[in-house]
mmCIF file of N, CA and C in Angstrom:
data_model
loop_
_atom_site.group_PDB
_atom_site.id
_atom_site.type_symbol
_atom_site.label_atom_id
_atom_site.label_comp_id
_atom_site.label_asym_id
_atom_site.label_seq_id
_atom_site.Cartn_x
_atom_site.Cartn_y
_atom_site.Cartn_z
ATOM 1 N N MET M 1 -8.808 -18.769 -36.088
ATOM 2 C CA MET M 1 -8.523 -17.996 -34.883
ATOM 3 C C MET M 1 -7.417 -16.991 -35.197
ATOM 4 N N PRO M 2 -7.628 -15.714 -34.879
ATOM 5 C CA PRO M 2 -6.608 -14.695 -35.170
ATOM 6 C C PRO M 2 -5.399 -14.829 -34.246
ATOM 7 N N ASN M 3 -4.273 -14.339 -34.704
ATOM 8 C CA ASN M 3 -3.074 -14.317 -33.861
ATOM 9 C C ASN M 3 -3.282 -13.334 -32.719
ATOM 10 N N ARG M 4 -2.809 -13.703 -31.573
ATOM 11 C CA ARG M 4 -2.909 -12.807 -30.409
ATOM 12 C C ARG M 4 -1.686 -11.910 -30.341
ATOM 13 N N ILE M 5 -1.881 -10.731 -29.786
ATOM 14 C CA ILE M 5 -0.801 -9.784 -29.554
ATOM 15 C C ILE M 5 -0.692 -9.598 -28.045
ATOM 16 N N TYR M 6 0.535 -9.659 -27.537
ATOM 17 C CA TYR M 6 0.760 -9.543 -26.100
ATOM 18 C C TYR M 6 1.591 -8.304 -25.773
ATOM 19 N N LYS M 7 1.411 -7.801 -24.580
ATOM 20 C CA LYS M 7 2.215 -6.711 -24.042
ATOM 21 C C LYS M 7 2.792 -7.183 -22.721
ATOM 22 N N LYS M 8 3.979 -6.686 -22.357
ATOM 23 C CA LYS M 8 4.600 -7.027 -21.073
ATOM 24 C C LYS M 8 4.755 -5.766 -20.236
ATOM 25 N N ILE M 9 4.505 -5.908 -18.955
ATOM 26 C CA ILE M 9 4.826 -4.852 -17.997
ATOM 27 C C ILE M 9 5.790 -5.432 -16.976
ATOM 28 N N GLU M 10 6.490 -4.564 -16.293
ATOM 29 C CA GLU M 10 7.419 -5.007 -15.244
ATOM 30 C C GLU M 10 7.035 -4.318 -13.951
ATOM 31 N N ILE M 11 6.790 -5.120 -12.914
ATOM 32 C CA ILE M 11 6.438 -4.574 -11.607
ATOM 33 C C ILE M 11 7.176 -5.348 -10.518
ATOM 34 N N THR M 12 7.208 -4.784 -9.318
ATOM 35 C CA THR M 12 7.870 -5.432 -8.190
ATOM 36 C C THR M 12 6.875 -5.628 -7.058
ATOM 37 N N GLY M 13 6.746 -6.877 -6.610
ATOM 38 C CA GLY M 13 5.911 -7.205 -5.465
ATOM 39 C C GLY M 13 6.783 -7.395 -4.237
ATOM 40 N N THR M 14 6.200 -7.181 -3.075
ATOM 41 C CA THR M 14 6.956 -7.331 -1.835
ATOM 42 C C THR M 14 6.193 -8.228 -0.861
ATOM 43 N N SER M 15 6.945 -8.820 0.064
ATOM 44 C CA SER M 15 6.348 -9.655 1.104
ATOM 45 C C SER M 15 7.329 -9.821 2.248
ATOM 46 N N THR M 16 6.803 -9.896 3.440
ATOM 47 C CA THR M 16 7.630 -10.222 4.600
ATOM 48 C C THR M 16 7.629 -11.726 4.857
ATOM 49 N N ILE M 17 6.833 -12.477 4.077
ATOM 50 C CA ILE M 17 6.667 -13.910 4.290
ATOM 51 C C ILE M 17 7.554 -14.742 3.359
ATOM 52 N N SER M 18 7.425 -14.536 2.015
ATOM 53 C CA SER M 18 8.114 -15.403 1.071
ATOM 54 C C SER M 18 8.223 -14.781 -0.315
ATOM 55 N N ILE M 19 9.079 -15.378 -1.126
ATOM 56 C CA ILE M 19 9.213 -14.972 -2.524
ATOM 57 C C ILE M 19 7.893 -15.217 -3.250
ATOM 58 N N GLU M 20 7.298 -16.373 -3.031
ATOM 59 C CA GLU M 20 6.042 -16.717 -3.699
ATOM 60 C C GLU M 20 4.954 -15.703 -3.380
ATOM 61 N N GLU M 21 4.871 -15.292 -2.131
ATOM 62 C CA GLU M 21 3.851 -14.317 -1.751
ATOM 63 C C GLU M 21 4.113 -12.966 -2.419
ATOM 64 N N ALA M 22 5.372 -12.604 -2.589
ATOM 65 C CA ALA M 22 5.700 -11.350 -3.275
ATOM 66 C C ALA M 22 5.237 -11.399 -4.728
ATOM 67 N N VAL M 23 5.437 -12.546 -5.390
ATOM 68 C CA VAL M 23 4.978 -12.718 -6.774
ATOM 69 C C VAL M 23 3.458 -12.637 -6.823
ATOM 70 N N GLU M 24 2.798 -13.362 -5.944
ATOM 71 C CA GLU M 24 1.338 -13.368 -5.928
ATOM 72 C C GLU M 24 0.776 -11.978 -5.641
ATOM 73 N N SER M 25 1.433 -11.222 -4.781
ATOM 74 C CA SER M 25 1.009 -9.861 -4.480
ATOM 75 C C SER M 25 1.082 -8.974 -5.722
ATOM 76 N N ALA M 26 2.166 -9.100 -6.472
ATOM 77 C CA ALA M 26 2.323 -8.311 -7.698
ATOM 78 C C ALA M 26 1.249 -8.670 -8.715
ATOM 79 N N ILE M 27 1.001 -9.961 -8.897
ATOM 80 C CA ILE M 27 0.009 -10.406 -9.873
ATOM 81 C C ILE M 27 -1.397 -9.982 -9.449
ATOM 82 N N LYS M 28 -1.709 -10.122 -8.172
ATOM 83 C CA LYS M 28 -3.026 -9.726 -7.669
ATOM 84 C C LYS M 28 -3.278 -8.242 -7.915
ATOM 85 N N GLN M 29 -2.281 -7.425 -7.635
ATOM 86 C CA GLN M 29 -2.445 -5.985 -7.828
ATOM 87 C C GLN M 29 -2.612 -5.645 -9.311
ATOM 88 N N ALA M 30 -1.816 -6.271 -10.165
ATOM 89 C CA ALA M 30 -1.922 -6.016 -11.606
ATOM 90 C C ALA M 30 -3.284 -6.443 -12.141
ATOM 91 N N SER M 31 -3.824 -7.548 -11.619
ATOM 92 C CA SER M 31 -5.098 -8.061 -12.124
ATOM 93 C C SER M 31 -6.279 -7.152 -11.782
ATOM 94 N N GLN M 32 -6.087 -6.229 -10.854
ATOM 95 C CA GLN M 32 -7.164 -5.311 -10.496
ATOM 96 C C GLN M 32 -7.366 -4.229 -11.555
ATOM 97 N N SER M 33 -6.356 -3.978 -12.384
ATOM 98 C CA SER M 33 -6.504 -2.923 -13.389
ATOM 99 C C SER M 33 -6.190 -3.366 -14.816
ATOM 100 N N ILE M 34 -5.688 -4.597 -14.993
ATOM 101 C CA ILE M 34 -5.338 -5.076 -16.331
ATOM 102 C C ILE M 34 -6.060 -6.391 -16.586
ATOM 103 N N ARG M 35 -6.734 -6.472 -17.737
ATOM 104 C CA ARG M 35 -7.442 -7.701 -18.114
ATOM 105 C C ARG M 35 -6.520 -8.590 -18.944
ATOM 106 N N GLY M 36 -6.827 -9.866 -18.964
ATOM 107 C CA GLY M 36 -6.150 -10.789 -19.858
ATOM 108 C C GLY M 36 -4.756 -11.206 -19.448
ATOM 109 N N LEU M 37 -4.449 -11.159 -18.145
ATOM 110 C CA LEU M 37 -3.124 -11.604 -17.705
ATOM 111 C C LEU M 37 -2.935 -13.057 -18.115
ATOM 112 N N ALA M 38 -1.770 -13.363 -18.691
ATOM 113 C CA ALA M 38 -1.571 -14.691 -19.243
ATOM 114 C C ALA M 38 -0.371 -15.427 -18.656
ATOM 115 N N TRP M 39 0.695 -14.732 -18.307
ATOM 116 C CA TRP M 39 1.903 -15.402 -17.827
ATOM 117 C C TRP M 39 2.781 -14.398 -17.099
ATOM 118 N N PHE M 40 3.788 -14.931 -16.384
ATOM 119 C CA PHE M 40 4.763 -14.059 -15.719
ATOM 120 C C PHE M 40 6.127 -14.724 -15.757
ATOM 121 N N GLU M 41 7.148 -13.902 -15.614
ATOM 122 C CA GLU M 41 8.507 -14.416 -15.448
ATOM 123 C C GLU M 41 9.195 -13.591 -14.373
ATOM 124 N N VAL M 42 9.882 -14.269 -13.470
ATOM 125 C CA VAL M 42 10.638 -13.590 -12.420
ATOM 126 C C VAL M 42 11.960 -13.143 -13.016
ATOM 127 N N THR M 43 12.239 -11.848 -12.924
ATOM 128 C CA THR M 43 13.470 -11.324 -13.503
ATOM 129 C C THR M 43 14.497 -10.918 -12.453
ATOM 130 N N GLU M 44 14.039 -10.698 -11.232
ATOM 131 C CA GLU M 44 14.968 -10.269 -10.186
ATOM 132 C C GLU M 44 14.384 -10.601 -8.816
ATOM 133 N N THR M 45 15.236 -11.060 -7.935
ATOM 134 C CA THR M 45 14.833 -11.340 -6.556
ATOM 135 C C THR M 45 15.839 -10.683 -5.629
ATOM 136 N N ARG M 46 15.342 -9.957 -4.659
ATOM 137 C CA ARG M 46 16.225 -9.308 -3.691
ATOM 138 C C ARG M 46 15.449 -9.138 -2.387
ATOM 139 N N GLY M 47 16.111 -8.634 -1.386
ATOM 140 C CA GLY M 47 15.434 -8.432 -0.111
ATOM 141 C C GLY M 47 16.224 -7.547 0.814
ATOM 142 N N ASN M 48 15.614 -7.249 1.930
ATOM 143 C CA ASN M 48 16.250 -6.437 2.972
ATOM 144 C C ASN M 48 16.638 -7.343 4.136
ATOM 145 N N ILE M 49 17.742 -7.004 4.773
ATOM 146 C CA ILE M 49 18.226 -7.752 5.933
ATOM 147 C C ILE M 49 18.228 -6.821 7.137
ATOM 148 N N ILE M 50 17.649 -7.283 8.217
ATOM 149 C CA ILE M 50 17.679 -6.534 9.471
ATOM 150 C C ILE M 50 18.075 -7.507 10.578
ATOM 151 N N ASP M 51 19.092 -7.127 11.337
ATOM 152 C CA ASP M 51 19.588 -7.959 12.445
ATOM 153 C C ASP M 51 19.932 -9.383 11.995
ATOM 154 N N GLY M 52 20.526 -9.489 10.810
ATOM 155 C CA GLY M 52 20.978 -10.783 10.324
ATOM 156 C C GLY M 52 19.892 -11.703 9.807
ATOM 157 N N LYS M 53 18.666 -11.190 9.639
ATOM 158 C CA LYS M 53 17.551 -11.999 9.142
ATOM 159 C C LYS M 53 16.872 -11.302 7.973
ATOM 160 N N VAL M 54 16.267 -12.104 7.103
ATOM 161 C CA VAL M 54 15.505 -11.529 5.995
ATOM 162 C C VAL M 54 14.290 -10.814 6.574
ATOM 163 N N ASP M 55 14.168 -9.539 6.246
ATOM 164 C CA ASP M 55 13.044 -8.733 6.728
ATOM 165 C C ASP M 55 11.950 -8.606 5.679
ATOM 166 N N ASN M 56 12.346 -8.598 4.405
ATOM 167 C CA ASN M 56 11.403 -8.289 3.349
ATOM 168 C C ASN M 56 11.922 -8.849 2.025
ATOM 169 N N TRP M 57 11.047 -9.506 1.247
ATOM 170 C CA TRP M 57 11.390 -9.987 -0.086
ATOM 171 C C TRP M 57 10.863 -8.990 -1.114
ATOM 172 N N GLN M 58 11.644 -8.752 -2.159
ATOM 173 C CA GLN M 58 11.224 -7.919 -3.288
ATOM 174 C C GLN M 58 11.474 -8.733 -4.554
ATOM 175 N N VAL M 59 10.421 -8.973 -5.322
ATOM 176 C CA VAL M 59 10.531 -9.793 -6.518
ATOM 177 C C VAL M 59 9.996 -9.001 -7.711
ATOM 178 N N THR M 60 10.858 -8.794 -8.699
ATOM 179 C CA THR M 60 10.441 -8.116 -9.917
ATOM 180 C C THR M 60 9.992 -9.160 -10.918
ATOM 181 N N VAL M 61 8.806 -8.930 -11.475
ATOM 182 C CA VAL M 61 8.233 -9.845 -12.452
ATOM 183 C C VAL M 61 7.823 -9.087 -13.704
ATOM 184 N N LYS M 62 7.963 -9.758 -14.835
ATOM 185 C CA LYS M 62 7.365 -9.279 -16.077
ATOM 186 C C LYS M 62 6.086 -10.055 -16.245
ATOM 187 N N ILE M 63 4.999 -9.341 -16.489
ATOM 188 C CA ILE M 63 3.692 -9.963 -16.643
ATOM 189 C C ILE M 63 3.208 -9.706 -18.062
ATOM 190 N N GLY M 64 2.824 -10.785 -18.733
ATOM 191 C CA GLY M 64 2.310 -10.659 -20.087
ATOM 192 C C GLY M 64 0.798 -10.747 -20.110
ATOM 193 N N PHE M 65 0.192 -9.940 -20.972
ATOM 194 C CA PHE M 65 -1.251 -9.980 -21.137
ATOM 195 C C PHE M 65 -1.611 -9.726 -22.587
ATOM 196 N N SER M 66 -2.760 -10.235 -22.992
ATOM 197 C CA SER M 66 -3.178 -10.085 -24.383
ATOM 198 C C SER M 66 -3.912 -8.766 -24.575
ATOM 199 N N LEU M 67 -3.671 -8.159 -25.725
ATOM 200 C CA LEU M 67 -4.350 -6.911 -26.063
ATOM 201 C C LEU M 67 -5.673 -7.231 -26.749
ATOM 202 N N ASP M 68 -6.653 -6.377 -26.515
ATOM 203 C CA ASP M 68 -7.967 -6.541 -27.165
ATOM 204 C C ASP M 68 -7.843 -6.274 -28.661
#
């Protein structure tokens, strides 16, 4: 079996519901145009506050995928 070569991209997903949903949103969007997604790592988590409550989650993820 040949050695695999991977590439990483960095994107930010958003959600008004949860951190997990923001991650899933980013991965879902990436999977529509990139094949071979293999793993992700959360590199940054932040959000917006409105009237003392979390309004929006923003999660930056690095997504790794194998090259053909």
